[in-house]
PDB file of C-alpha atoms and ligand atoms in Angstrom:
ATOM      1  CA  MET U   8     -33.403  16.532  14.446  1.00  0.00           C
ATOM      2  CA  SER U   9     -35.583  15.950  11.334  1.00  0.00           C
ATOM      3  CA  THR U  10     -38.746  13.789  12.000  1.00  0.00           C
ATOM      4  CA  THR U  11     -38.397  12.169   8.696  1.00  0.00           C
ATOM      5  CA  SER U  12     -39.597   8.743   9.218  1.00  0.00           C
ATOM      6  CA  ASN U  13     -37.182   5.753   9.752  1.00  0.00           C
ATOM      7  CA  ARG U  14     -38.839   3.606   7.181  1.00  0.00           C
ATOM      8  CA  SER U  15     -37.405   3.220   3.922  1.00  0.00           C
ATOM      9  CA  SER U  16     -39.660   3.297   1.083  1.00  0.00           C
ATOM     10  CA  GLY U  17     -39.659  -0.828   1.171  1.00  0.00           C
ATOM     11  CA  GLY U  18     -41.231  -0.497   4.552  1.00  0.00           C
ATOM     12  CA  ALA U  19     -38.344  -1.961   6.458  1.00  0.00           C
ATOM     13  CA  ALA U  20     -37.170   0.043   9.510  1.00  0.00           C
ATOM     14  CA  ARG U  21     -33.736   0.802   9.464  1.00  0.00           C
ATOM     15  CA  PRO U  22     -31.974   3.560  11.624  1.00  0.00           C
ATOM     16  CA  ARG U  23     -31.163   6.807  10.018  1.00  0.00           C
ATOM     17  CA  THR U  24     -27.468   7.258   8.902  1.00  0.00           C
ATOM     18  CA  ALA U  25     -24.969   9.872   9.076  1.00  0.00           C
ATOM     19  CA  ILE U  26     -21.481  10.518   8.046  1.00  0.00           C
ATOM     20  CA  VAL U  27     -19.591  13.488  10.010  1.00  0.00           C
ATOM     21  CA  THR U  28     -16.288  14.443   8.764  1.00  0.00           C
ATOM     22  CA  GLY U  29     -13.769  15.670  11.145  1.00  0.00           C
ATOM     23  CA  GLY U  30     -15.422  13.276  13.600  1.00  0.00           C
ATOM     24  CA  ALA U  31     -12.289  12.729  15.503  1.00  0.00           C
ATOM     25  CA  SER U  32     -12.262  15.986  17.430  1.00  0.00           C
ATOM     26  CA  GLY U  33     -14.191  19.321  18.270  1.00  0.00           C
ATOM     27  CA  ILE U  34     -17.297  20.031  16.588  1.00  0.00           C
ATOM     28  CA  GLY U  35     -17.498  16.888  14.499  1.00  0.00           C
ATOM     29  CA  ARG U  36     -16.807  14.622  17.794  1.00  0.00           C
ATOM     30  CA  ALA U  37     -19.768  16.527  19.518  1.00  0.00           C
ATOM     31  CA  LEU U  38     -22.048  15.993  16.414  1.00  0.00           C
ATOM     32  CA  CYS U  39     -21.337  12.142  16.490  1.00  0.00           C
ATOM     33  CA  ARG U  40     -22.354  12.323  20.081  1.00  0.00           C
ATOM     34  CA  GLU U  41     -25.768  14.087  19.488  1.00  0.00           C
ATOM     35  CA  LEU U  42     -26.600  12.166  16.388  1.00  0.00           C
ATOM     36  CA  ALA U  43     -25.830   8.681  18.343  1.00  0.00           C
ATOM     37  CA  ARG U  44     -27.828   9.812  21.128  1.00  0.00           C
ATOM     38  CA  ARG U  45     -30.808  10.395  18.930  1.00  0.00           C
ATOM     39  CA  GLY U  46     -30.557   6.877  17.566  1.00  0.00           C
ATOM     40  CA  VAL U  47     -28.565   7.759  14.271  1.00  0.00           C
ATOM     41  CA  HIS U  48     -26.053   5.310  12.891  1.00  0.00           C
ATOM     42  CA  VAL U  49     -22.860   7.670  12.912  1.00  0.00           C
ATOM     43  CA  VAL U  50     -19.708   7.068  11.075  1.00  0.00           C
ATOM     44  CA  ALA U  51     -17.101   9.328  12.500  1.00  0.00           C
ATOM     45  CA  ALA U  52     -14.744   9.912   9.467  1.00  0.00           C
ATOM     46  CA  ASP U  53     -11.247  11.520   9.971  1.00  0.00           C
ATOM     47  CA  LEU U  54      -7.738  12.057   8.741  1.00  0.00           C
ATOM     48  CA  ASP U  55      -7.035  11.222  12.456  1.00  0.00           C
ATOM     49  CA  ALA U  56      -7.885   7.461  11.997  1.00  0.00           C
ATOM     50  CA  ALA U  57      -7.105   6.851  15.763  1.00  0.00           C
ATOM     51  CA  GLY U  58      -9.049  10.040  17.058  1.00  0.00           C
ATOM     52  CA  ALA U  59     -12.214   8.530  14.934  1.00  0.00           C
ATOM     53  CA  GLU U  60     -11.994   5.370  16.451  1.00  0.00           C
ATOM     54  CA  ARG U  61     -11.792   6.833  19.849  1.00  0.00           C
ATOM     55  CA  THR U  62     -15.002   8.713  18.990  1.00  0.00           C
ATOM     56  CA  ALA U  63     -16.539   5.519  17.719  1.00  0.00           C
ATOM     57  CA  LYS U  64     -15.614   3.571  20.839  1.00  0.00           C
ATOM     58  CA  GLU U  65     -16.891   6.259  23.224  1.00  0.00           C
ATOM     59  CA  PHE U  66     -20.468   7.025  21.481  1.00  0.00           C
ATOM     60  CA  GLY U  67     -20.943   3.470  19.925  1.00  0.00           C
ATOM     61  CA  CYS U  68     -20.599   4.438  16.386  1.00  0.00           C
ATOM     62  CA  ARG U  69     -18.444   3.488  13.509  1.00  0.00           C
ATOM     63  CA  SER U  70     -15.178   5.109  12.467  1.00  0.00           C
ATOM     64  CA  ALA U  71     -13.618   5.609   9.061  1.00  0.00           C
ATOM     65  CA  ALA U  72     -10.114   6.883   8.123  1.00  0.00           C
ATOM     66  CA  LEU U  73     -10.698   9.549   5.522  1.00  0.00           C
ATOM     67  CA  ASP U  74      -8.800  12.346   3.855  1.00  0.00           C
ATOM     68  CA  VAL U  75     -11.555  14.607   2.454  1.00  0.00           C
ATOM     69  CA  THR U  76      -9.044  16.128  -0.065  1.00  0.00           C
ATOM     70  CA  ASP U  77      -9.418  12.709  -1.737  1.00  0.00           C
ATOM     71  CA  ALA U  78     -12.384  12.737  -3.852  1.00  0.00           C
ATOM     72  CA  GLN U  79     -12.513   9.042  -4.403  1.00  0.00           C
ATOM     73  CA  ALA U  80     -12.110   8.047  -0.841  1.00  0.00           C
ATOM     74  CA  VAL U  81     -14.974  10.388  -0.001  1.00  0.00           C
ATOM     75  CA  ARG U  82     -17.006   8.669  -2.854  1.00  0.00           C
ATOM     76  CA  ASP U  83     -16.001   5.296  -1.667  1.00  0.00           C
ATOM     77  CA  LEU U  84     -17.124   5.981   1.863  1.00  0.00           C
ATOM     78  CA  VAL U  85     -20.537   7.334   0.831  1.00  0.00           C
ATOM     79  CA  THR U  86     -21.175   4.316  -1.570  1.00  0.00           C
ATOM     80  CA  GLU U  87     -20.091   1.933   1.203  1.00  0.00           C
ATOM     81  CA  VAL U  88     -22.264   3.341   3.689  1.00  0.00           C
ATOM     82  CA  ARG U  89     -25.260   3.481   1.512  1.00  0.00           C
ATOM     83  CA  ARG U  90     -24.691  -0.002   0.374  1.00  0.00           C
ATOM     84  CA  GLU U  91     -24.410  -1.363   4.021  1.00  0.00           C
ATOM     85  CA  HIS U  92     -27.219   0.681   5.645  1.00  0.00           C
ATOM     86  CA  GLY U  93     -29.563   1.242   2.527  1.00  0.00           C
ATOM     87  CA  ARG U  94     -29.813   4.948   3.112  1.00  0.00           C
ATOM     88  CA  LEU U  95     -27.801   7.852   3.722  1.00  0.00           C
ATOM     89  CA  ASP U  96     -29.650  10.707   5.658  1.00  0.00           C
ATOM     90  CA  PHE U  97     -27.000  13.139   6.647  1.00  0.00           C
ATOM     91  CA  LEU U  98     -23.783  14.250   5.507  1.00  0.00           C
ATOM     92  CA  PHE U  99     -21.886  16.570   7.723  1.00  0.00           C
ATOM     93  CA  ASN U 100     -19.339  18.088   5.775  1.00  0.00           C
ATOM     94  CA  ASN U 101     -17.442  19.374   8.629  1.00  0.00           C
ATOM     95  CA  ALA U 102     -13.616  18.459   8.537  1.00  0.00           C
ATOM     96  CA  GLY U 103     -11.526  21.851   8.163  1.00  0.00           C
ATOM     97  CA  ILE U 104      -8.346  23.370   9.308  1.00  0.00           C
ATOM     98  CA  ALA U 105      -7.463  26.888  10.524  1.00  0.00           C
ATOM     99  CA  VAL U 106      -5.086  28.869   8.739  1.00  0.00           C
ATOM    100  CA  GLY U 107      -4.048  32.372  10.038  1.00  0.00           C
ATOM    101  CA  GLY U 108      -1.256  34.967   9.055  1.00  0.00           C
ATOM    102  CA  THR U 109      -1.326  38.317   7.339  1.00  0.00           C
ATOM    103  CA  ALA U 110      -1.878  38.195   3.675  1.00  0.00           C
ATOM    104  CA  ASP U 111       1.812  39.297   2.884  1.00  0.00           C
ATOM    105  CA  GLU U 112       3.232  36.442   5.100  1.00  0.00           C
ATOM    106  CA  LEU U 113       0.967  33.619   3.623  1.00  0.00           C
ATOM    107  CA  THR U 114       2.552  31.387   0.926  1.00  0.00           C
ATOM    108  CA  LEU U 115       0.697  29.724  -1.820  1.00  0.00           C
ATOM    109  CA  ASP U 116       0.921  26.682   0.004  1.00  0.00           C
ATOM    110  CA  HIS U 117      -1.184  28.018   2.954  1.00  0.00           C
ATOM    111  CA  TRP U 118      -3.801  29.042   0.287  1.00  0.00           C
ATOM    112  CA  ASP U 119      -3.628  25.862  -1.523  1.00  0.00           C
ATOM    113  CA  ARG U 120      -4.018  23.536   1.599  1.00  0.00           C
ATOM    114  CA  THR U 121      -6.981  25.651   2.804  1.00  0.00           C
ATOM    115  CA  ILE U 122      -8.880  25.345  -0.376  1.00  0.00           C
ATOM    116  CA  ASP U 123      -8.147  21.806  -0.782  1.00  0.00           C
ATOM    117  CA  VAL U 124      -9.353  20.886   2.781  1.00  0.00           C
ATOM    118  CA  ASN U 125     -11.957  23.580   3.548  1.00  0.00           C
ATOM    119  CA  LEU U 126     -13.455  23.918   0.022  1.00  0.00           C
ATOM    120  CA  ARG U 127     -12.455  20.931  -2.054  1.00  0.00           C
ATOM    121  CA  GLY U 128     -13.292  18.857   1.037  1.00  0.00           C
ATOM    122  CA  VAL U 129     -16.830  20.125   1.130  1.00  0.00           C
ATOM    123  CA  VAL U 130     -17.249  19.859  -2.781  1.00  0.00           C
ATOM    124  CA  HIS U 131     -16.181  16.282  -2.710  1.00  0.00           C
ATOM    125  CA  GLY U 132     -18.801  15.339   0.088  1.00  0.00           C
ATOM    126  CA  VAL U 133     -21.379  16.990  -1.946  1.00  0.00           C
ATOM    127  CA  HIS U 134     -20.519  15.517  -5.270  1.00  0.00           C
ATOM    128  CA  ALA U 135     -20.305  12.091  -3.795  1.00  0.00           C
ATOM    129  CA  ALA U 136     -23.803  12.281  -1.638  1.00  0.00           C
ATOM    130  CA  TYR U 137     -25.978  14.672  -3.512  1.00  0.00           C
ATOM    131  CA  PRO U 138     -26.811  12.101  -6.246  1.00  0.00           C
ATOM    132  CA  VAL U 139     -27.374   9.560  -3.462  1.00  0.00           C
ATOM    133  CA  MET U 140     -30.035  11.570  -1.811  1.00  0.00           C
ATOM    134  CA  ILE U 141     -31.464  12.659  -5.034  1.00  0.00           C
ATOM    135  CA  GLU U 142     -32.126   8.959  -5.975  1.00  0.00           C
ATOM    136  CA  GLN U 143     -33.668   8.454  -2.340  1.00  0.00           C
ATOM    137  CA  GLY U 144     -35.684  11.551  -2.754  1.00  0.00           C
ATOM    138  CA  ARG U 145     -34.330  12.409   1.015  1.00  0.00           C
ATOM    139  CA  GLY U 146     -31.403  13.389   2.811  1.00  0.00           C
ATOM    140  CA  HIS U 147     -29.590  16.519   4.500  1.00  0.00           C
ATOM    141  CA  ILE U 148     -26.275  18.055   3.492  1.00  0.00           C
ATOM    142  CA  VAL U 149     -25.018  20.149   6.537  1.00  0.00           C
ATOM    143  CA  ASN U 150     -21.822  21.914   5.567  1.00  0.00           C
ATOM    144  CA  THR U 151     -19.620  23.622   8.519  1.00  0.00           C
ATOM    145  CA  ALA U 152     -18.552  26.913   7.210  1.00  0.00           C
ATOM    146  CA  SER U 153     -17.701  29.864   9.837  1.00  0.00           C
ATOM    147  CA  LEU U 154     -18.867  33.240  10.859  1.00  0.00           C
ATOM    148  CA  ALA U 155     -15.387  34.018   8.797  1.00  0.00           C
ATOM    149  CA  GLY U 156     -17.784  33.037   5.704  1.00  0.00           C
ATOM    150  CA  LEU U 157     -20.295  35.722   6.336  1.00  0.00           C
ATOM    151  CA  THR U 158     -18.086  38.651   7.800  1.00  0.00           C
ATOM    152  CA  PRO U 159     -14.813  40.314   6.839  1.00  0.00           C
ATOM    153  CA  ALA U 160     -12.398  38.185   8.939  1.00  0.00           C
ATOM    154  CA  PRO U 161      -8.889  39.580   8.427  1.00  0.00           C
ATOM    155  CA  LEU U 162      -5.732  38.021   9.398  1.00  0.00           C
ATOM    156  CA  MET U 163      -7.024  34.522   8.067  1.00  0.00           C
ATOM    157  CA  LEU U 164      -7.716  35.412   4.208  1.00  0.00           C
ATOM    158  CA  PRO U 165      -7.595  31.700   2.830  1.00  0.00           C
ATOM    159  CA  TYR U 166      -9.723  30.588   5.749  1.00  0.00           C
ATOM    160  CA  THR U 167     -12.325  33.381   5.279  1.00  0.00           C
ATOM    161  CA  ALA U 168     -12.206  32.942   1.531  1.00  0.00           C
ATOM    162  CA  THR U 169     -13.071  29.260   1.366  1.00  0.00           C
ATOM    163  CA  LYS U 170     -15.757  29.735   4.149  1.00  0.00           C
ATOM    164  CA  HIS U 171     -17.371  32.542   2.068  1.00  0.00           C
ATOM    165  CA  ALA U 172     -17.307  29.970  -0.672  1.00  0.00           C
ATOM    166  CA  VAL U 173     -18.949  27.201   1.363  1.00  0.00           C
ATOM    167  CA  VAL U 174     -21.865  29.633   2.605  1.00  0.00           C
ATOM    168  CA  GLY U 175     -22.334  30.490  -1.195  1.00  0.00           C
ATOM    169  CA  LEU U 176     -22.163  26.863  -2.548  1.00  0.00           C
ATOM    170  CA  SER U 177     -24.504  25.690   0.257  1.00  0.00           C
ATOM    171  CA  LEU U 178     -27.244  28.337  -0.015  1.00  0.00           C
ATOM    172  CA  ALA U 179     -27.027  27.882  -4.025  1.00  0.00           C
ATOM    173  CA  LEU U 180     -27.419  24.111  -3.495  1.00  0.00           C
ATOM    174  CA  ARG U 181     -30.170  24.382  -1.152  1.00  0.00           C
ATOM    175  CA  ALA U 182     -32.272  26.250  -3.818  1.00  0.00           C
ATOM    176  CA  GLU U 183     -31.461  23.465  -6.214  1.00  0.00           C
ATOM    177  CA  ALA U 184     -31.967  20.611  -3.930  1.00  0.00           C
ATOM    178  CA  ARG U 185     -35.507  21.586  -2.655  1.00  0.00           C
ATOM    179  CA  ALA U 186     -37.181  20.107  -5.550  1.00  0.00           C
ATOM    180  CA  HIS U 187     -35.514  16.749  -5.133  1.00  0.00           C
ATOM    181  CA  GLY U 188     -36.651  16.531  -1.388  1.00  0.00           C
ATOM    182  CA  VAL U 189     -32.968  17.155  -0.205  1.00  0.00           C
ATOM    183  CA  ARG U 190     -32.027  19.653   2.369  1.00  0.00           C
ATOM    184  CA  VAL U 191     -29.106  21.549   2.713  1.00  0.00           C
ATOM    185  CA  SER U 192     -27.873  23.796   5.557  1.00  0.00           C
ATOM    186  CA  VAL U 193     -24.657  25.693   6.332  1.00  0.00           C
ATOM    187  CA  VAL U 194     -23.428  26.189  10.001  1.00  0.00           C
ATOM    188  CA  CYS U 195     -21.586  29.500  10.751  1.00  0.00           C
ATOM    189  CA  PRO U 196     -20.015  29.377  14.260  1.00  0.00           C
ATOM    190  CA  GLY U 197     -18.023  32.289  15.883  1.00  0.00           C
ATOM    191  CA  PHE U 198     -14.766  31.262  17.795  1.00  0.00           C
ATOM    192  CA  THR U 199     -15.519  27.860  19.506  1.00  0.00           C
ATOM    193  CA  ASP U 200     -13.408  26.082  22.218  1.00  0.00           C
ATOM    194  CA  THR U 201     -11.949  23.123  20.295  1.00  0.00           C
ATOM    195  CA  PRO U 202      -8.507  22.035  19.461  1.00  0.00           C
ATOM    196  CA  LEU U 203      -8.664  23.641  16.184  1.00  0.00           C
ATOM    197  CA  LEU U 204      -7.408  26.981  17.611  1.00  0.00           C
ATOM    198  CA  ASP U 205      -4.106  25.112  19.242  1.00  0.00           C
ATOM    199  CA  HIS U 206      -2.871  23.942  15.815  1.00  0.00           C
ATOM    200  CA  ALA U 207      -3.367  26.297  13.304  1.00  0.00           C
ATOM    201  CA  ASN U 208      -1.572  26.080  10.047  1.00  0.00           C
ATOM    202  CA  PRO U 209      -0.916  22.272  10.382  1.00  0.00           C
ATOM    203  CA  GLY U 210       1.926  21.082   8.281  1.00  0.00           C
ATOM    204  CA  LEU U 211       2.461  24.691   7.052  1.00  0.00           C
ATOM    205  CA  PRO U 212       4.961  27.492   7.656  1.00  0.00           C
ATOM    206  CA  GLN U 213       4.022  28.929  11.170  1.00  0.00           C
ATOM    207  CA  THR U 214       3.136  32.647  11.510  1.00  0.00           C
ATOM    208  CA  ALA U 215       2.464  34.944  14.402  1.00  0.00           C
ATOM    209  CA  THR U 216      -1.139  34.975  14.083  1.00  0.00           C
ATOM    210  CA  GLY U 217      -1.393  31.554  13.511  1.00  0.00           C
ATOM    211  CA  ALA U 218       0.822  30.478  16.494  1.00  0.00           C
ATOM    212  CA  ALA U 219      -1.539  32.708  18.650  1.00  0.00           C
ATOM    213  CA  ALA U 220      -4.916  31.449  17.304  1.00  0.00           C
ATOM    214  CA  ARG U 221      -6.379  30.877  20.598  1.00  0.00           C
ATOM    215  CA  GLU U 222      -5.046  33.875  22.163  1.00  0.00           C
ATOM    216  CA  SER U 223      -6.295  36.224  19.144  1.00  0.00           C
ATOM    217  CA  ALA U 224      -9.799  34.468  19.337  1.00  0.00           C
ATOM    218  CA  THR U 225     -10.158  35.038  22.939  1.00  0.00           C
ATOM    219  CA  ARG U 226      -9.202  38.534  22.647  1.00  0.00           C
ATOM    220  CA  THR U 227     -11.833  39.082  19.895  1.00  0.00           C
ATOM    221  CA  MET U 228     -14.681  37.093  21.236  1.00  0.00           C
ATOM    222  CA  GLY U 229     -14.013  37.687  25.285  1.00  0.00           C
ATOM    223  CA  ARG U 230     -15.192  34.067  25.831  1.00  0.00           C
ATOM    224  CA  LEU U 231     -15.039  31.176  23.376  1.00  0.00           C
ATOM    225  CA  TYR U 232     -18.217  29.368  22.685  1.00  0.00           C
ATOM    226  CA  SER U 233     -18.560  25.960  24.161  1.00  0.00           C
ATOM    227  CA  VAL U 234     -18.565  23.050  21.636  1.00  0.00           C
ATOM    228  CA  ASP U 235     -21.418  21.388  23.422  1.00  0.00           C
ATOM    229  CA  SER U 236     -23.689  24.427  23.065  1.00  0.00           C
ATOM    230  CA  LEU U 237     -22.739  24.733  19.347  1.00  0.00           C
ATOM    231  CA  ALA U 238     -23.642  21.183  18.817  1.00  0.00           C
ATOM    232  CA  GLU U 239     -27.089  21.679  20.568  1.00  0.00           C
ATOM    233  CA  ASP U 240     -27.394  24.757  18.193  1.00  0.00           C
ATOM    234  CA  ILE U 241     -26.489  22.604  15.148  1.00  0.00           C
ATOM    235  CA  MET U 242     -28.950  20.069  16.091  1.00  0.00           C
ATOM    236  CA  ARG U 243     -31.711  22.363  16.484  1.00  0.00           C
ATOM    237  CA  GLY U 244     -31.165  24.109  13.402  1.00  0.00           C
ATOM    238  CA  VAL U 245     -30.813  20.742  11.389  1.00  0.00           C
ATOM    239  CA  ALA U 246     -34.128  19.884  12.850  1.00  0.00           C
ATOM    240  CA  ARG U 247     -35.795  22.979  11.849  1.00  0.00           C
ATOM    241  CA  ASP U 248     -34.170  22.711   8.343  1.00  0.00           C
ATOM    242  CA  LYS U 249     -32.710  26.226   8.829  1.00  0.00           C
ATOM    243  CA  ALA U 250     -30.695  27.479   5.604  1.00  0.00           C
ATOM    244  CA  LEU U 251     -27.945  29.129   8.060  1.00  0.00           C
ATOM    245  CA  ILE U 252     -27.253  28.225  11.375  1.00  0.00           C
ATOM    246  CA  VAL U 253     -25.447  31.145  13.081  1.00  0.00           C
ATOM    247  CA  ALA U 254     -24.032  30.989  16.802  1.00  0.00           C
ATOM    248  CA  PRO U 255     -23.499  32.188  19.329  1.00  0.00           C
ATOM    249  CA  ALA U 256     -26.002  35.238  19.621  1.00  0.00           C
ATOM    250  CA  SER U 257     -22.823  37.560  19.301  1.00  0.00           C
ATOM    251  CA  GLY U 258     -22.087  35.941  16.096  1.00  0.00           C
ATOM    252  CA  ARG U 259     -25.541  36.756  14.667  1.00  0.00           C
ATOM    253  CA  MET U 260     -25.075  40.497  15.959  1.00  0.00           C
ATOM    254  CA  ALA U 261     -21.617  40.627  13.884  1.00  0.00           C
ATOM    255  CA  TRP U 262     -23.544  39.113  10.943  1.00  0.00           C
ATOM    256  CA  ARG U 263     -26.551  41.661  11.054  1.00  0.00           C
ATOM    257  CA  GLY U 264     -23.882  44.481  11.406  1.00  0.00           C
ATOM    258  CA  VAL U 265     -22.407  43.210   8.178  1.00  0.00           C
ATOM    259  CA  ARG U 266     -25.580  43.287   6.514  1.00  0.00           C
ATOM    260  CA  LEU U 267     -26.534  46.953   7.647  1.00  0.00           C
ATOM    261  CA  SER U 268     -23.334  48.369   6.672  1.00  0.00           C
ATOM    262  CA  PRO U 269     -20.524  46.417   4.989  1.00  0.00           C
ATOM    263  CA  ALA U 270     -18.250  49.431   5.149  1.00  0.00           C
ATOM    264  CA  ALA U 271     -18.683  49.956   8.969  1.00  0.00           C
ATOM    265  CA  ALA U 272     -18.101  46.270   9.332  1.00  0.00           C
ATOM    266  CA  VAL U 273     -14.747  46.697   7.472  1.00  0.00           C
ATOM    267  CA  ARG U 274     -13.719  49.655   9.775  1.00  0.00           C
ATOM    268  CA  VAL U 275     -14.447  47.552  12.800  1.00  0.00           C
ATOM    269  CA  ALA U 276     -12.212  44.648  11.638  1.00  0.00           C
ATOM    270  CA  ALA U 277      -9.583  46.956  10.873  1.00  0.00           C
ATOM    271  CA  LEU U 278      -9.603  48.163  14.460  1.00  0.00           C
ATOM    272  CA  ALA U 279      -9.416  44.435  15.469  1.00  0.00           C
ATOM    273  CA  VAL U 280      -6.322  44.013  13.336  1.00  0.00           C
ATOM    274  CA  ARG U 281      -4.763  47.113  14.940  1.00  0.00           C
ATOM    275  CA  ARG U 282      -5.317  45.957  18.573  1.00  0.00           C
ATOM    276  CA  LEU U 283      -4.199  42.243  17.605  1.00  0.00           C
ATOM    277  CA  ARG U 284      -1.024  43.649  16.233  1.00  0.00           C
ATOM    278  CA  GLY U 285      -0.484  45.598  19.385  1.00  0.00           C
TER     279      GLY U 285
HETATM  280  P1  LIG S 303     -10.779  20.445  15.206  1.00  0.00           P
HETATM  281  O1  LIG S 303      -9.281  20.652  14.726  1.00  0.00           O
HETATM  282  O2  LIG S 303     -11.358  20.232  16.776  1.00  0.00           O
HETATM  283  O3  LIG S 303     -11.604  19.358  14.285  1.00  0.00           O
HETATM  284  C1  LIG S 303     -11.374  19.211  12.727  1.00  0.00           C
HETATM  285  C2  LIG S 303     -11.081  17.976  12.561  1.00  0.00           C
HETATM  286  O4  LIG S 303     -11.137  17.794  11.018  1.00  0.00           O
HETATM  287  C3  LIG S 303      -9.867  17.196  13.098  1.00  0.00           C
HETATM  288  O5  LIG S 303     -10.308  15.912  13.840  1.00  0.00           O
HETATM  289  C4  LIG S 303      -9.071  16.777  12.024  1.00  0.00           C
HETATM  290  O6  LIG S 303      -8.448  15.714  12.033  1.00  0.00           O
HETATM  291  C5  LIG S 303     -10.113  16.757  10.925  1.00  0.00           C
HETATM  292  N1  LIG S 303      -9.442  17.095   9.526  1.00  0.00           N
HETATM  293  C6  LIG S 303      -8.444  17.974   9.193  1.00  0.00           C
HETATM  294  N2  LIG S 303      -8.245  17.719   7.673  1.00  0.00           N
HETATM  295  C7  LIG S 303      -8.892  16.708   7.377  1.00  0.00           C
HETATM  296  C8  LIG S 303      -8.874  16.107   6.149  1.00  0.00           C
HETATM  297  N3  LIG S 303      -8.170  16.344   4.858  1.00  0.00           N
HETATM  298  N4  LIG S 303      -9.811  15.159   5.829  1.00  0.00           N
HETATM  299  C9  LIG S 303     -10.389  14.502   7.031  1.00  0.00           C
HETATM  300  N5  LIG S 303     -10.523  15.087   8.214  1.00  0.00           N
HETATM  301  C10 LIG S 303      -9.578  16.295   8.600  1.00  0.00           C
HETATM  302  O7  LIG S 303     -11.641  21.684  14.739  1.00  0.00           O
HETATM  303  P2  LIG S 303     -13.311  22.154  14.868  1.00  0.00           P
HETATM  304  O8  LIG S 303     -13.232  23.205  15.571  1.00  0.00           O
HETATM  305  O9  LIG S 303     -13.830  20.959  15.624  1.00  0.00           O
HETATM  306  O10 LIG S 303     -13.633  22.295  13.260  1.00  0.00           O
HETATM  307  C11 LIG S 303     -14.544  22.012  12.644  1.00  0.00           C
HETATM  308  C12 LIG S 303     -15.104  22.605  11.556  1.00  0.00           C
HETATM  309  O11 LIG S 303     -15.575  23.886  12.343  1.00  0.00           O
HETATM  310  C13 LIG S 303     -14.138  23.252  10.790  1.00  0.00           C
HETATM  311  O12 LIG S 303     -14.441  23.170   9.227  1.00  0.00           O
HETATM  312  C14 LIG S 303     -13.849  24.501  11.012  1.00  0.00           C
HETATM  313  O13 LIG S 303     -13.409  25.348  10.042  1.00  0.00           O
HETATM  314  C15 LIG S 303     -15.058  25.001  11.676  1.00  0.00           C
HETATM  315  N6  LIG S 303     -15.154  26.210  12.470  1.00  0.00           N
HETATM  316  C16 LIG S 303     -14.467  26.062  13.720  1.00  0.00           C
HETATM  317  C17 LIG S 303     -14.435  27.127  14.588  1.00  0.00           C
HETATM  318  C18 LIG S 303     -13.790  27.208  15.894  1.00  0.00           C
HETATM  319  O14 LIG S 303     -13.510  28.168  16.376  1.00  0.00           O
HETATM  320  N7  LIG S 303     -13.352  25.997  16.409  1.00  0.00           N
HETATM  321  C19 LIG S 303     -15.202  28.401  14.296  1.00  0.00           C
HETATM  322  C20 LIG S 303     -15.912  28.406  13.057  1.00  0.00           C
HETATM  323  C21 LIG S 303     -16.103  27.402  12.232  1.00  0.00           C
END
């Protein structure tokens, strides 16, 4: 975690403040716990208001019902937190959905919903928080993408496309934000053991790959990464102001493989498709 002073320019000590979207479950919930442990005032924001409330009760933070696809609602939350606490130190744009299936069985609804949540959700967060952080001359935006944002990840094209977009958005924003004292990091986890893998394609037509997301992930990875280890990796990466936080080590190896030979990485991905299709 950053060692940035807790003192605002007015001199009054105020606790650092963070908003974590998708804070009801999985990675977001673990981030809320880690931030709260470090004395950060956390707002767990989620579409699942009851889940966000549970996180808040458990870790002594605040909850907010939030749909990240609603730009005005995201803006209102950022404004409210800034007004109440006088500062916004961290925005974790973490909410996301898993959408899986072969390209030929995915409908436009699969594409639209993934783009709305996984990409527009992040855009809404950045659009709301970045001006506030520029004005403060300080702040850290942490976007959760995926290893699927760095590698050719088949059988989940809308997901892969949005996560590549989030990586690009984050790295380019980081380059712009530096001059304003604002930090930007992007997190690219490999398959991690969270409820996400049990409810792929939420509210959308189910597909064979989507229905078997956990099984496919386990077959691909061998063992799923633990959410607690990932939360620690993220906290360490944020403290070091890393541009890209890639975990676990197998993910970093896969990413290195793509950089060495994109063509070979596609061949490996094609083998995985054949294996998963049986
Ligand atoms: P999760 O399903 O446990 O948590 C995601 C949370 O986002 C849920 O609480 C859900 O209610 C919330 N959410 C969904 N749509 C929302 C919306 N429109 N507005 C507000 N909240 C919404 O999933 P997990 O694994 O914790 O995922 C968090 C992030 O990590 C996602 O962006 C996901 O794509 C990414 N990720 C997950 C990986 C995994 O294997 N679990 C691997 C790589 C990235």
